[in-house]
Amino acid sequence: MNIFVKSLLKGLVIILPLVITIEILRWLLHTIESSLAPLFKMVLPGEWYFPGLAIVGFLLVCVAVGFSSRWRSLNWLWQLPGKTLMKLPGTKQIYGMLQDIIDVMSGKNFKDGSVVLVKLPSSEIEMIGIVTKQGGQADDRMSSLMQEEQLAVFLPMAYNVGGYTIIVPRSCTRKIDMKPAEALQLVLSGGIGSAKAPPKPD
């Protein structure tokens, strides 16, 4: 019986993430297809449309928006809907939360080379963190509150999109060779993430 329960739990660990991921992707693709299909059928001749064309069109639009955002004027245009939602009551919280989750998970707001180990005072314990601000920058609100030799470090939490921002002396940190996105993946998964160690120099 014990072997049966262990095998069941191990099977669930293997299968459930796969099933949930597939279902989320299926729901997302179905939503895109069902939402955009009427528009494509309206502007294209009937024989031109085929199932999946709306998804292809959506991906091409995303590529075009991402490419054109390199220009300041167009980037301002693409940012306008989000800025409008951030000013509306109700949608501000939902849109802001989703944007924060995506930004944190992607690690795009963190610079390369900013991953550090933070040593806790009077302890041998170290925590993985990402440097977000450095002291001594007068034009930045967070930085202006810090001394020049201090760093603001974001400490992500396991199985959570939240975390803590702490201000520590630079001497309490040491850089590690890891990209911010890899560090987030590793910490958020409780240390069982798939981030690989960098190759050793010859």
Coordinates of C-alpha atoms in Angstrom, one line a residue:
M1 CA 0.0 0.0 0.0
N2 CA 2.9 2.3 0.9
I3 CA 4.4 1.7 -2.6
F4 CA 1.0 2.4 -4.2
V5 CA 0.7 5.8 -2.4
K6 CA 4.3 6.8 -3.2
S7 CA 3.8 5.9 -6.9
L8 CA 0.5 7.7 -7.0
L9 CA 2.1 10.9 -5.6
K10 CA 5.1 10.7 -7.9
G11 CA 2.8 10.2 -10.9
L12 CA 0.7 13.2 -9.9
V13 CA 3.9 15.3 -9.6
I14 CA 4.9 14.3 -13.1
I15 CA 1.5 14.5 -14.8
L16 CA -0.3 17.4 -13.1
P17 CA 2.1 20.2 -14.2
L18 CA 1.9 18.8 -17.7
V19 CA -1.9 18.6 -17.7
I20 CA -2.3 22.1 -16.2
T21 CA 0.2 23.7 -18.7
I22 CA -1.6 22.1 -21.6
E23 CA -5.0 23.2 -20.4
I24 CA -3.8 26.8 -19.9
L25 CA -2.3 26.9 -23.4
R26 CA -5.4 25.3 -24.8
W27 CA -7.7 27.9 -23.1
L28 CA -5.4 30.7 -24.2
L29 CA -5.3 29.6 -27.8
H30 CA -9.0 28.9 -27.9
T31 CA -9.8 32.4 -26.5
I32 CA -7.6 34.0 -29.1
E33 CA -9.0 32.0 -31.9
S34 CA -12.7 32.5 -30.9
S35 CA -12.2 36.2 -30.3
L36 CA -10.3 37.1 -33.5
A37 CA -11.8 34.6 -35.9
P38 CA -15.0 36.7 -36.6
L39 CA -12.7 39.7 -37.5
F40 CA -10.6 37.7 -39.9
K41 CA -13.8 36.2 -41.5
M42 CA -15.1 39.7 -42.0
V43 CA -12.1 41.2 -43.8
L44 CA -10.9 38.1 -45.7
P45 CA -12.7 36.0 -48.4
G46 CA -14.3 32.9 -46.9
E47 CA -12.0 30.5 -48.7
W48 CA -8.9 32.2 -47.3
Y49 CA -9.7 31.5 -43.7
F50 CA -8.6 28.4 -42.0
P51 CA -8.6 27.3 -38.3
G52 CA -5.6 28.7 -36.6
L53 CA -5.2 31.8 -38.8
A54 CA -6.4 34.0 -36.0
I55 CA -3.6 32.7 -33.7
V56 CA -1.0 33.2 -36.5
G57 CA -2.3 36.7 -37.0
F58 CA -2.2 37.4 -33.3
L59 CA 1.5 36.3 -33.1
L60 CA 2.4 38.4 -36.1
V61 CA 0.7 41.5 -34.5
C62 CA 2.7 40.8 -31.3
V63 CA 5.9 40.7 -33.3
A64 CA 5.0 43.9 -35.1
V65 CA 4.2 45.7 -31.9
G66 CA 7.4 44.5 -30.2
F67 CA 9.5 45.5 -33.1
S68 CA 7.9 48.9 -33.5
S69 CA 8.2 49.7 -29.8
R70 CA 11.9 50.4 -30.4
W71 CA 10.9 53.8 -31.7
R72 CA 9.9 56.2 -28.9
S73 CA 6.8 57.6 -30.6
L74 CA 5.3 54.2 -31.3
N75 CA 6.3 52.8 -27.9
W76 CA 4.4 55.7 -26.4
L77 CA 1.4 54.7 -28.4
W78 CA 1.5 51.1 -27.3
Q79 CA 2.0 52.1 -23.7
L80 CA -1.1 54.4 -23.8
P81 CA -3.8 51.8 -23.3
G82 CA -1.9 50.4 -20.2
K83 CA -1.5 53.9 -18.8
T84 CA -5.2 54.6 -19.3
L85 CA -6.2 51.3 -17.5
M86 CA -3.8 52.3 -14.6
K87 CA -5.9 55.5 -14.1
L88 CA -9.3 53.7 -14.0
P89 CA -10.6 52.5 -10.7
G90 CA -11.0 48.7 -10.5
T91 CA -8.9 48.0 -13.6
K92 CA -5.9 49.7 -12.1
Q93 CA -5.4 46.9 -9.5
I94 CA -6.0 44.0 -11.9
Y95 CA -3.8 45.4 -14.7
G96 CA -1.1 46.6 -12.3
M97 CA -1.0 43.2 -10.6
L98 CA -0.8 41.2 -13.9
Q99 CA 1.9 43.6 -15.2
D100 CA 3.9 43.3 -12.0
I101 CA 3.7 39.5 -12.1
I102 CA 4.8 39.3 -15.7
D103 CA 7.7 41.8 -15.1
V104 CA 8.9 40.0 -12.0
M105 CA 8.7 36.5 -13.6
S106 CA 10.5 37.6 -16.8
G107 CA 13.2 39.4 -14.8
K108 CA 13.2 42.2 -17.5
N109 CA 13.4 45.0 -14.9
F110 CA 16.6 43.6 -13.5
K111 CA 20.1 44.2 -15.0
D112 CA 22.5 41.5 -15.8
G113 CA 25.2 41.1 -13.2
S114 CA 22.8 42.2 -10.4
V115 CA 22.3 38.8 -8.8
V116 CA 24.0 38.6 -5.4
L117 CA 24.2 36.5 -2.3
V118 CA 23.2 38.5 0.8
K119 CA 24.9 37.4 4.0
L120 CA 22.6 37.7 7.1
P121 CA 24.2 39.6 10.0
S122 CA 25.8 37.4 12.7
S123 CA 25.0 34.3 10.7
E124 CA 26.5 32.0 8.1
I125 CA 23.2 32.1 6.2
E126 CA 23.1 33.6 2.7
M127 CA 20.1 34.5 0.6
I128 CA 19.8 34.9 -3.2
G129 CA 18.8 38.5 -4.1
I130 CA 18.8 40.9 -7.0
V131 CA 20.2 44.4 -6.7
T132 CA 17.6 47.0 -7.8
K133 CA 19.2 50.3 -6.6
Q134 CA 22.6 51.6 -5.5
G135 CA 23.1 54.4 -3.1
G136 CA 24.3 57.9 -4.0
Q137 CA 22.0 58.6 -7.0
A138 CA 20.4 61.9 -6.2
D139 CA 17.8 61.7 -9.0
D140 CA 16.2 58.5 -7.7
R141 CA 13.8 58.4 -4.7
M142 CA 14.9 55.0 -3.4
S143 CA 18.6 55.8 -3.9
S144 CA 18.4 59.1 -2.2
L145 CA 17.3 57.4 1.0
M146 CA 20.4 55.2 1.1
Q147 CA 24.0 55.9 1.8
E148 CA 26.5 55.6 -1.0
E149 CA 27.8 52.2 0.2
Q150 CA 24.4 50.7 0.5
L151 CA 22.4 48.5 -2.0
A152 CA 18.7 47.9 -2.3
V153 CA 18.3 44.1 -2.9
F154 CA 15.1 42.4 -3.8
L155 CA 14.7 39.0 -2.1
P156 CA 12.1 36.9 -4.0
M157 CA 10.1 34.3 -2.1
A158 CA 9.7 30.6 -3.0
Y159 CA 6.3 29.7 -4.6
N160 CA 5.3 33.3 -4.5
V161 CA 5.5 36.3 -6.9
G162 CA 6.2 38.6 -3.9
G163 CA 9.3 39.3 -1.9
Y164 CA 11.1 41.8 0.2
T165 CA 13.3 44.7 -0.6
I166 CA 16.1 45.2 1.9
I167 CA 18.8 47.8 2.2
V168 CA 22.2 46.4 3.1
P169 CA 25.8 47.4 3.0
R170 CA 27.7 46.5 -0.2
S171 CA 30.1 44.5 2.0
C172 CA 27.3 42.1 2.9
T173 CA 26.8 41.0 -0.7
R174 CA 28.8 39.1 -3.2
K175 CA 28.0 38.8 -6.9
I176 CA 27.2 35.4 -8.4
D177 CA 27.3 34.4 -12.1
M178 CA 23.6 34.1 -12.8
K179 CA 21.1 36.0 -14.8
P180 CA 18.1 37.6 -13.0
A181 CA 15.5 35.4 -14.7
E182 CA 17.5 32.3 -13.8
A183 CA 17.8 33.5 -10.2
L184 CA 14.0 34.1 -10.0
Q185 CA 13.2 30.7 -11.4
L186 CA 15.6 29.0 -9.0
V187 CA 14.3 30.8 -5.9
L188 CA 10.6 30.8 -6.8
S189 CA 10.8 27.0 -7.3
G190 CA 12.4 26.6 -3.8
G191 CA 15.8 25.7 -5.2
I192 CA 14.6 22.8 -7.4
G193 CA 14.5 24.9 -10.6
S194 CA 16.3 23.9 -13.8
A195 CA 18.8 26.7 -13.9
K196 CA 22.1 25.2 -14.9
A197 CA 25.5 26.1 -13.5
P198 CA 27.7 28.0 -15.9
P199 CA 30.5 26.0 -17.6
K200 CA 33.8 26.0 -15.8
P201 CA 36.7 27.9 -17.5
D202 CA 39.4 25.7 -19.0

